[in-house]
Each structure stands twice: as structure tokens, then as C-alpha cells.
Coordinates of C-alpha atoms in Angstrom, one line a residue:
X1188 CA 31.8 51.8 47.0
X1189 CA 33.1 50.3 43.6
X1190 CA 31.9 47.0 42.3
X1191 CA 34.1 44.4 40.9
X1192 CA 35.9 45.0 37.9
X1193 CA 34.5 41.9 36.1
X1194 CA 31.7 39.1 36.9
X1195 CA 30.3 36.6 34.9
X1196 CA 29.1 37.3 31.3
X1197 CA 27.9 36.3 27.8
X1198 CA 30.2 35.9 25.4
X1199 CA 29.6 38.7 22.7
X1200 CA 31.7 38.7 19.6
X1201 CA 35.0 37.1 21.1
X1202 CA 36.0 34.9 23.8
X1203 CA 33.6 34.4 26.8
X1204 CA 34.5 38.0 28.1
X1205 CA 33.6 39.5 32.0
X1206 CA 31.6 42.2 32.0
X1207 CA 32.1 44.7 34.9
X1208 CA 29.1 45.2 37.9
X1209 CA 28.0 48.5 38.2
X1210 CA 29.3 51.2 40.9
X1211 CA 27.5 52.6 43.2
X1212 CA 27.4 56.4 44.1
X1213 CA 27.7 58.0 40.8
X1214 CA 24.0 60.3 40.0
X1215 CA 24.6 61.1 36.6
X1216 CA 21.6 60.6 34.5
X1217 CA 22.1 56.8 32.7
X1218 CA 22.8 56.6 29.5
X1219 CA 20.9 54.6 26.3
X1220 CA 24.0 52.7 26.7
X1221 CA 23.5 51.4 30.5
X1222 CA 20.0 51.7 30.4
X1223 CA 20.2 49.0 27.6
X1224 CA 22.0 46.7 29.7
X1225 CA 19.9 47.4 32.9
X1226 CA 22.6 48.6 35.4
X1227 CA 24.2 51.8 36.5
X1228 CA 26.8 53.0 34.9
X1229 CA 30.4 52.0 35.8
X1230 CA 33.2 54.7 36.6
X1231 CA 31.7 55.9 40.2
X1232 CA 34.1 55.2 43.1
X1233 CA 37.7 55.6 40.8
X1234 CA 40.3 54.5 43.2
X1235 CA 42.1 57.3 44.7
X1236 CA 46.3 57.0 45.3
X1237 CA 49.7 58.4 44.9
X1238 CA 51.1 58.9 41.5
X1239 CA 53.5 56.2 41.8
X1240 CA 52.6 52.6 40.4
X1241 CA 51.4 50.5 43.1
X1242 CA 52.7 47.1 43.7
X1243 CA 50.5 44.3 42.4
X1244 CA 48.9 43.4 45.9
X1245 CA 47.8 46.8 46.0
X1246 CA 46.2 47.5 43.1
X1247 CA 42.3 48.1 43.7
X1248 CA 40.3 45.2 42.9
X1249 CA 38.6 47.3 40.0
X1250 CA 41.6 47.5 38.1
X1251 CA 42.1 43.9 37.9
X1252 CA 40.4 41.1 35.8
X1253 CA 39.9 37.8 38.0
X1254 CA 41.2 34.2 36.5
X1255 CA 37.2 33.3 35.0
X1256 CA 37.1 36.5 32.8
X1257 CA 38.5 34.7 30.0
X1258 CA 40.8 35.8 27.1
X1259 CA 44.4 34.4 27.2
X1260 CA 47.3 35.0 29.4
X1261 CA 50.1 36.5 27.7
X1262 CA 53.2 34.7 26.7
X1263 CA 57.3 35.4 27.3
X1264 CA 57.1 35.6 23.6
X1265 CA 54.4 38.1 23.1
X1266 CA 56.2 40.0 25.7
X1267 CA 59.9 40.1 24.4
X1268 CA 58.0 40.9 21.0
X1269 CA 56.3 44.1 22.4
X1270 CA 59.9 45.0 24.1
X1271 CA 61.4 44.8 21.0
X1272 CA 59.2 46.8 18.9
X1273 CA 58.7 49.2 21.8
X1274 CA 62.3 49.9 22.6
X1275 CA 64.4 47.7 20.3
X1276 CA 65.9 46.0 23.4
X1277 CA 64.2 43.9 25.6
X1278 CA 65.8 44.9 28.6
X1279 CA 64.7 48.5 28.3
X1280 CA 61.3 49.1 30.5
X1281 CA 58.9 52.0 31.0
X1282 CA 59.6 55.3 33.3
X1283 CA 57.2 55.7 36.1
X1284 CA 55.8 58.6 34.3
X1285 CA 54.7 56.2 31.6
X1286 CA 53.3 53.6 34.1
X1287 CA 51.4 56.1 36.0
X1288 CA 49.5 57.2 33.1
X1289 CA 46.1 56.9 32.8
X1290 CA 43.6 58.4 31.0
X1291 CA 41.8 61.3 33.7
X1292 CA 39.0 63.6 32.9
X1293 CA 38.5 67.1 34.4
X1294 CA 35.6 67.5 36.4
X1295 CA 32.4 66.6 35.0
X1296 CA 30.1 69.6 33.7
X1297 CA 32.8 72.1 33.9
X1298 CA 34.1 74.1 31.2
X1299 CA 36.5 71.3 30.4
X1300 CA 34.2 68.3 31.5
X1301 CA 35.2 66.8 27.7
X1302 CA 38.9 67.2 28.0
X1303 CA 41.6 64.4 29.6
X1304 CA 44.3 65.9 31.5
X1305 CA 47.5 66.1 30.2
X1306 CA 49.4 68.9 31.5
X1307 CA 53.0 67.6 30.2
X1308 CA 54.8 64.5 30.0
X1309 CA 55.8 61.5 28.1
X1310 CA 52.9 60.3 27.3
X1311 CA 51.0 63.3 26.0
X1312 CA 51.0 62.9 22.5
X1313 CA 48.9 59.5 23.1
X1314 CA 46.7 61.5 25.1
X1315 CA 46.0 64.2 22.9
X1316 CA 45.6 61.7 20.4
X1317 CA 42.7 59.8 22.2
X1318 CA 41.6 63.7 23.2
X1319 CA 40.8 64.4 19.5
X1320 CA 38.8 60.9 19.2
X1321 CA 36.8 61.7 22.3
X1322 CA 35.4 65.2 20.9
X1323 CA 35.0 63.9 17.5
X1324 CA 33.1 61.1 19.3
X1325 CA 31.2 63.8 21.8
X1326 CA 30.5 66.6 19.1
X1327 CA 29.4 64.4 15.7
X1328 CA 29.0 60.7 16.8
X1329 CA 26.7 60.4 19.5
X1330 CA 23.3 60.9 19.1
X1331 CA 22.7 64.5 19.1
X1332 CA 20.8 67.2 17.0
X1333 CA 23.4 70.2 18.0
X1334 CA 26.9 70.6 17.9
X1335 CA 28.1 73.4 19.9
X1336 CA 30.6 73.9 22.4
X1337 CA 28.1 74.4 25.5
X1338 CA 26.9 70.5 25.0
X1339 CA 30.6 69.7 25.9
X1340 CA 30.9 71.5 28.6
X1341 CA 27.6 69.7 30.0
X1342 CA 29.5 66.3 29.4
X1343 CA 28.9 64.0 33.0
X1344 CA 30.9 61.1 34.2
X1345 CA 28.7 58.7 32.7
X1346 CA 29.2 60.2 29.1
X1347 CA 33.4 60.9 29.9
X1348 CA 33.4 57.1 30.3
X1349 CA 31.5 56.4 27.0
X1350 CA 33.5 58.8 24.8
X1351 CA 36.5 57.5 26.2
X1352 CA 35.5 53.5 25.5
X1353 CA 34.0 54.9 22.0
X1354 CA 37.9 56.8 21.2
X1355 CA 39.7 53.5 22.3
X1356 CA 37.7 51.5 20.4
X1357 CA 37.7 53.1 17.0
X1358 CA 41.2 53.8 17.4
X1359 CA 41.9 50.0 17.9
X1360 CA 39.3 49.2 15.3
X1361 CA 41.2 51.6 12.6
X1362 CA 44.6 49.5 13.3
X1363 CA 43.0 46.1 13.2
X1364 CA 41.5 46.8 9.9
X1365 CA 43.9 49.2 8.1
X1366 CA 45.6 47.3 4.9
X1367 CA 42.5 45.0 4.6
X1368 CA 42.1 41.0 4.2
X1369 CA 40.2 38.8 6.7
X1370 CA 40.2 37.7 10.1
X1371 CA 39.9 41.3 11.4
X1372 CA 40.3 41.7 15.4
X1373 CA 40.3 44.0 18.3
X1374 CA 42.6 43.1 21.0
X1375 CA 41.9 44.5 24.2
X1376 CA 44.6 44.2 27.0
X1377 CA 43.7 44.6 30.8
X1378 CA 45.3 43.2 34.1
X1379 CA 45.2 40.1 36.0
X1380 CA 46.2 39.9 39.7
X1381 CA 49.1 37.4 39.2
X1382 CA 51.8 37.3 36.6
X1383 CA 51.3 34.7 33.9
X1384 CA 55.4 34.4 32.6
X1385 CA 58.4 33.8 34.2
X1386 CA 61.4 36.0 32.9
X1387 CA 64.5 34.7 31.1
X1388 CA 67.5 35.9 29.7
X1389 CA 67.8 39.6 29.3
X1390 CA 63.9 40.0 30.3
X1391 CA 63.3 42.3 33.3
X1392 CA 60.0 42.0 34.5
X1393 CA 58.0 45.5 35.0
X1394 CA 55.6 44.0 37.7
X1395 CA 53.0 45.1 34.8
X1396 CA 53.1 43.8 31.0
X1397 CA 53.6 39.9 32.9
X1398 CA 50.2 40.3 34.5
X1399 CA 48.6 41.2 30.5
X1400 CA 45.6 39.3 30.1
X1401 CA 44.4 39.6 26.2
X1402 CA 40.7 39.6 25.0
X1403 CA 40.0 39.4 21.1
X1404 CA 37.0 40.5 19.7
X1405 CA 35.5 40.4 15.7
X1406 CA 33.2 43.2 16.2
X1407 CA 33.9 47.0 17.2
X1408 CA 30.3 46.8 19.1
X1409 CA 31.6 44.2 21.1
X1410 CA 34.9 45.9 22.2
X1411 CA 33.3 49.2 22.5
X1412 CA 31.2 48.0 25.5
X1413 CA 33.7 45.4 27.0
X1414 CA 36.0 48.2 27.5
X1415 CA 33.0 50.5 28.8
X1416 CA 32.5 47.7 31.3
X1417 CA 36.4 47.6 32.7
X1418 CA 36.5 51.6 31.8
X1419 CA 38.2 52.0 35.5
X1420 CA 40.6 49.9 34.4
X1421 CA 42.1 52.5 31.8
X1422 CA 41.3 55.5 33.7
X1423 CA 41.8 54.3 37.5
X1424 CA 45.0 55.6 39.5
X1425 CA 47.5 52.7 39.5
X1426 CA 45.7 51.3 36.3
X1427 CA 48.2 51.6 33.8
X1428 CA 45.9 53.2 31.5
X1429 CA 48.0 54.4 29.0
X1430 CA 50.3 51.7 28.3
X1431 CA 47.0 48.7 28.5
X1432 CA 45.8 51.2 25.7
X1433 CA 49.1 51.0 23.9
X1434 CA 49.7 47.5 24.3
X1435 CA 45.9 47.1 22.9
X1436 CA 47.2 48.9 20.2
X1437 CA 49.9 46.5 18.6
X1438 CA 48.1 43.7 19.2
X1439 CA 45.3 45.1 17.4
X1440 CA 47.3 45.7 14.5
X1441 CA 49.6 42.5 15.3
X1442 CA 52.8 42.7 16.2
X1443 CA 54.0 41.4 13.0
X1444 CA 51.7 44.1 10.6
X1445 CA 54.1 46.9 13.0
X1446 CA 56.8 45.6 11.8
X1447 CA 55.8 45.3 8.6
X1448 CA 54.7 49.1 8.5
X1449 CA 58.1 50.2 9.8
X1450 CA 59.2 49.1 6.4
X1451 CA 61.6 46.0 8.7
X1452 CA 63.9 48.8 10.1
X1453 CA 65.0 47.9 13.6
X1454 CA 63.4 51.3 14.5
X1455 CA 62.1 51.4 17.8
X1456 CA 58.1 52.9 18.4
X1457 CA 59.7 54.8 21.4
X1458 CA 62.6 57.1 21.3
X1459 CA 64.9 58.3 24.2
X1460 CA 65.7 62.1 24.1
X1461 CA 66.9 64.2 26.9
X1462 CA 66.1 61.3 29.5
X1463 CA 62.5 60.9 28.1
X1464 CA 60.6 58.4 26.8
X1465 CA 58.5 60.0 24.0
X1466 CA 56.6 58.6 20.8
X1467 CA 57.8 58.6 17.3
X1468 CA 55.9 59.9 14.2
X1469 CA 55.2 55.8 13.6
X1470 CA 52.9 55.5 16.7
X1471 CA 51.5 59.0 15.9
X1472 CA 50.6 57.5 12.8
X1473 CA 49.3 54.3 13.9
X1474 CA 46.9 56.4 16.3
X1475 CA 45.9 58.7 13.4
X1476 CA 45.6 56.0 10.4
X1477 CA 45.7 52.7 11.9
X1478 CA 49.4 52.1 10.0
X1479 CA 52.8 52.7 12.1
X1480 CA 54.2 53.5 8.6
X1481 CA 57.2 56.4 9.5
X1482 CA 55.8 58.2 6.3
X1483 CA 52.4 57.8 6.4
X1484 CA 51.9 61.7 7.9
X1485 CA 53.6 63.4 5.5
X1486 CA 52.6 61.2 2.7
X1487 CA 56.1 60.6 1.6
X1488 CA 55.2 56.9 0.8
X1489 CA 55.2 56.3 -2.9
X1490 CA 52.4 54.8 -4.5
X1491 CA 52.7 50.7 -5.0
X1492 CA 54.7 50.4 -1.9
X1493 CA 55.0 46.7 -1.1
X1494 CA 52.8 47.4 1.7
X1495 CA 49.8 48.2 -0.3
X1496 CA 49.2 51.4 2.0
X1497 CA 50.2 53.5 -1.6
X1498 CA 47.4 56.1 -1.6
X1499 CA 46.7 55.3 2.2
X1500 CA 47.9 59.3 2.9
X1501 CA 45.3 60.5 0.6
X1502 CA 42.3 59.3 2.3
X1503 CA 40.3 61.1 5.0
X1504 CA 40.1 59.7 8.1
X1505 CA 37.7 61.0 11.0
X1506 CA 40.2 62.7 12.9
X1507 CA 43.3 65.1 10.9
X1508 CA 46.7 65.9 11.9
X1509 CA 48.1 69.7 11.4
X1510 CA 52.2 70.5 12.4
X1511 CA 54.5 72.9 13.1
X1512 CA 58.0 72.6 13.9
X1513 CA 59.9 69.3 15.0
X1514 CA 60.4 68.2 11.7
X1515 CA 62.7 69.1 8.1
X1516 CA 61.6 72.9 6.8
X1517 CA 58.6 73.2 4.9
X1518 CA 57.5 69.4 6.1
X1519 CA 53.4 69.3 6.6
X1520 CA 51.2 66.7 7.2
X1521 CA 49.6 64.9 4.2
X1522 CA 46.5 66.3 2.4
X1523 CA 44.4 63.7 3.4
X1524 CA 45.1 64.6 7.3
X1525 CA 44.8 68.2 6.9
X1526 CA 41.2 67.6 5.8
X1527 CA 39.7 65.3 7.2
X1528 CA 36.1 64.0 7.4
X1529 CA 35.1 65.7 10.7
X1530 CA 36.8 68.9 12.0
X1531 CA 39.2 67.5 14.3
X1532 CA 43.1 68.0 14.4
X1533 CA 45.5 66.1 16.5
X1534 CA 48.7 69.4 16.3
X1535 CA 52.2 68.4 16.6
X1536 CA 53.9 71.7 17.6
X1537 CA 57.4 71.2 17.8
X1538 CA 57.6 68.5 20.0
X1539 CA 54.1 69.1 22.0
X1540 CA 50.7 68.5 21.3
X1541 CA 47.5 69.7 21.6
X1542 CA 43.7 69.2 20.0
X1543 CA 42.1 71.9 17.4
X1544 CA 38.7 71.7 16.9
X1545 CA 35.5 73.2 15.6
X1546 CA 31.7 72.5 16.1
X1547 CA 30.5 72.8 12.6
X1548 CA 30.4 69.4 11.3
X1549 CA 30.2 70.9 7.4
X1550 CA 33.1 73.4 8.1
X1551 CA 35.7 71.0 5.7
X1552 CA 32.4 70.3 2.8
X1553 CA 31.4 73.3 2.2
X1554 CA 34.2 75.9 1.2
X1555 CA 32.0 78.8 2.0
X1556 CA 31.8 78.2 5.4
X1557 CA 35.4 78.3 5.4
X1558 CA 36.1 82.4 5.3
X1559 CA 35.2 83.0 8.3
X1560 CA 35.0 80.2 11.1
X1561 CA 35.6 79.0 15.0
X1562 CA 37.7 76.8 16.3
X1563 CA 39.3 75.7 19.7
X1564 CA 42.5 74.6 21.0
X1565 CA 43.0 72.7 23.8
X1566 CA 46.5 71.7 25.0
X1567 CA 46.2 69.5 28.0
X1568 CA 46.2 72.2 30.3
X1569 CA 44.0 73.9 32.4
X1570 CA 42.9 76.3 30.3
X1571 CA 41.3 75.9 26.3
X1572 CA 41.2 78.8 23.7
X1573 CA 38.8 80.1 21.1
X1574 CA 40.1 80.9 18.0
X1575 CA 38.6 82.9 15.0
X1576 CA 40.1 82.2 11.8
X1577 CA 39.6 84.4 8.8
X1578 CA 40.9 83.1 5.6
X1579 CA 39.9 86.5 3.6
X1580 CA 40.7 89.3 5.0
X1581 CA 44.4 89.6 4.6
X1582 CA 44.8 87.8 0.9
X1583 CA 47.7 90.1 0.5
X1584 CA 49.9 88.1 3.1
X1585 CA 50.3 85.1 0.6
X1586 CA 52.4 87.7 -1.4
X1587 CA 55.3 87.4 0.9
X1588 CA 55.9 83.4 -0.2
X1589 CA 56.6 82.8 3.7
X1590 CA 55.6 79.1 4.4
X1591 CA 53.7 78.9 8.0
X1592 CA 57.5 77.7 9.2
X1593 CA 59.8 80.6 7.7
X1594 CA 62.4 81.8 10.0
X1595 CA 60.5 85.3 9.9
X1596 CA 57.5 84.2 10.4
X1597 CA 56.8 84.6 15.0
X1598 CA 53.3 84.1 15.0
X1599 CA 52.4 81.4 17.7
X1600 CA 53.1 77.8 16.5
X1601 CA 49.2 77.3 16.7
X1602 CA 48.6 80.1 14.0
X1603 CA 51.5 78.6 11.7
X1604 CA 50.2 74.7 12.3
X1605 CA 46.3 76.7 10.9
X1606 CA 48.1 78.2 8.5
X1607 CA 49.4 74.8 7.0
X1608 CA 46.2 74.1 6.4
X1609 CA 44.4 77.9 5.6
X1610 CA 47.5 79.6 4.5
X1611 CA 47.2 83.3 5.0
X1612 CA 44.6 82.9 7.5
X1613 CA 44.3 85.5 10.1
X1614 CA 43.9 83.9 13.5
X1615 CA 42.2 86.2 16.4
X1616 CA 42.3 84.8 19.9
X1617 CA 39.2 86.6 21.1
X1618 CA 41.4 88.6 24.3
X1619 CA 43.0 85.2 25.5
X1620 CA 46.7 85.2 25.6
X1621 CA 48.2 83.6 22.8
X1622 CA 49.6 80.6 24.2
X1623 CA 51.8 77.2 22.5

């Protein structure tokens, strides 16, 4: 039986907040975080239902926050600002696919226990960007002496929730921190049972934006704990978890700064393509760099730009970006994103996305480790690939002067993305049939 989503709690780093009660029935071992707070881990008894978004009255209680939880309700002005940034028009709404999207892991303690399910769909880019941060946390951030794939396969349901909370909090904090300045704050959006605003004019209600409750934090640790306490509000069926995270990201950055990142253009963050609503490069940039600049990923922003982000693309973040196809010929991710601090990359492959990662924390800090090494690729589907990269076995290949996107290069897109980082490298799929 699932516990209530929120209850009385002391304020930690923000407004008076509700902490979720423990859910009974989870037999996963307690983590230091749950032991410290002296209660069973949240996340058990996730609501199960149809894929279609549920009407407000039918949403299970663990997905909602009560009025006593604190925070502040969304205003019509805020909701209108969100619509204009996302769609360019207040009358547009999310599709049913977006509304039903949430953060759902594969079975705990399995080959893909570390992985979010994202087989296909319009929200795949966001899910895979969060996936990259989840892997970075599980391998390199949490307390561990060993980083190897087997540890990822032993992840429990408790650890899945902790990793998701850490990934979301890290991304929100980066958005709040980008650009410097004081007054840094993270905003977490959850759903309340009742609507806070009455639509007017061209604004059309969508049954969940009008029920948003905003919680502010001045410390990342407090935001991460709050998200963990309410993790079902992001990964439960019918939670609108992906949209809640996207809203939280925009409010953490602030709508004004997002518009500045876009160079004051009217270009929306989401675009309609063949009847689908997909993320633009600006959204990917916001997820990876904390800024929504349309040119942050390729580093084409000139030094000394008005936003003060002239050299931002040169900086090394914890998670990187590799790409192949879907852009101008010869387009590559910026140097800072191709060489992140940790060997984890979101991969943009002709409009689709996956995650490439290694388990050697020193891979990108010791050139000798880049001679022959191993990477793993996960595309959101029910499989992953183990790749062996050899950067010295075929040095004559560079003489062909073919870029990774050359028309004469017929390699799989994953290999072409890898070669955008390690030119001339050979890639072995170790018996797996190449995909993507």
C-alpha cells in the first residue's frame, strides 16, 4: 500500500515543505539517505494504470501534494509564459504522449536496472538526457570504490529512486546556477488536486498545468531530498513526470533568462514535426549546460556575447554530447561537450537519442587509457551494446579525410558519433548486431 505523497515537515533550504511518508512493501536494502531519516524508502506501491493521462479526480494520492504541503500555486501569468516559451502560442497544449510520459526504470536488479524505459516517442530526448545524469551518479558520484557495469545491474528500486532524484536535482541546479549572479534557487513543480487558475482569453486548460504547485530551494541538497521524498510524483503512472520536470527546469532557469538565452527570438522550445512535438537544440542545451541557447551545443556562440556566455561552450561539464546527422554537414558538438569530466555522453543520432558511457573514471584524463577502451551504448530500448574502441589499430583511415558524416561513410550512426570524438577509431560491437 502506497503512503501519502506528502505530510508535515520542517523547512529545509526553502519554503515550508512536505516530506513524503514511507511506502510499505519495498524490501530493498535501506540506503544511507533513508537510514538517516529513519524511515522506509519511498517508491513502493507505484500506481498502476493505463497509459492515458488520468483525470484529476482519478489521479492516485501519492502523485499529488495536499494544500498543507507549502509552496506557492502557479499563476495565469506563469502558465501563459510557459506556453509561449514552449509552443509560441498559449492555445497549444501537450499531446497525450507527453502528458503520459514519466520516468520509468527497468526491473531492479536486472541487466538494465540502471536504465529508464524510452523505447520511442516525443519525450525520448529528455528521458535520455536524464538517463545520462543517472548513469553518471550511479557510477561516479555516489559512494563507491568500484565502477563497473555489474554494479549498475545490481541497482535496487531504492537506488533507482535516489539516482533519479540526484539526476533531476543536478540538472535543475545547473540551470539555476548558469550565468552566475546571486539569488540562486531551484524550483520543483508538483501537482495539487485542485486547479489554481481560471483560464482566460486564448489560453486553453490542459488539466495539469493549472494545478502546478511550486517549491523553491536555495540549496541543491534540500531540493534533491525533496524530490526523493516525492519521487513517485515523477515516476508514477499518471504523474505527468516528464512535463513536471521540464516545467521545473524552466522555472529554475527563470522564464526571463530562458528568453535571454534564446537571444530574444520568438523561436519556441518545442517544435511540431510530422505531427509530433519534439525538443529543439535549445532544450537539449538547457538539459546539458544549464542554458537554453540554440548554439550552446555546437559552440558557435561568439566570445563576448551579450549573455555573458562567450566561453561557456568550452567548459567541461559532468555529462557530454556527441552527435551525428540531423544537422549541417560537418556539424559537431563543442569541444567541451565532446570531452566532459566523466565518460558519459548523450548522443544525438539523426534526430534520435541514446546514451554512451564508460566505466573508467580516468578515461578522459589519461591519454594512455584512450588507446583501447570499452564503452556501452543504451538507446532506451530493451537492450544495450558493449563496444570496444581502438584508436590505434587503423591509423591509415585518417588519410581518407572523410568526416564522420561523409556520404561515403556507411558506418552505423553510433560509430560515426564516436569518431567525431576519436577520429579514425575502429569500433567492435562484440557480437551484437549493430543498431542505430
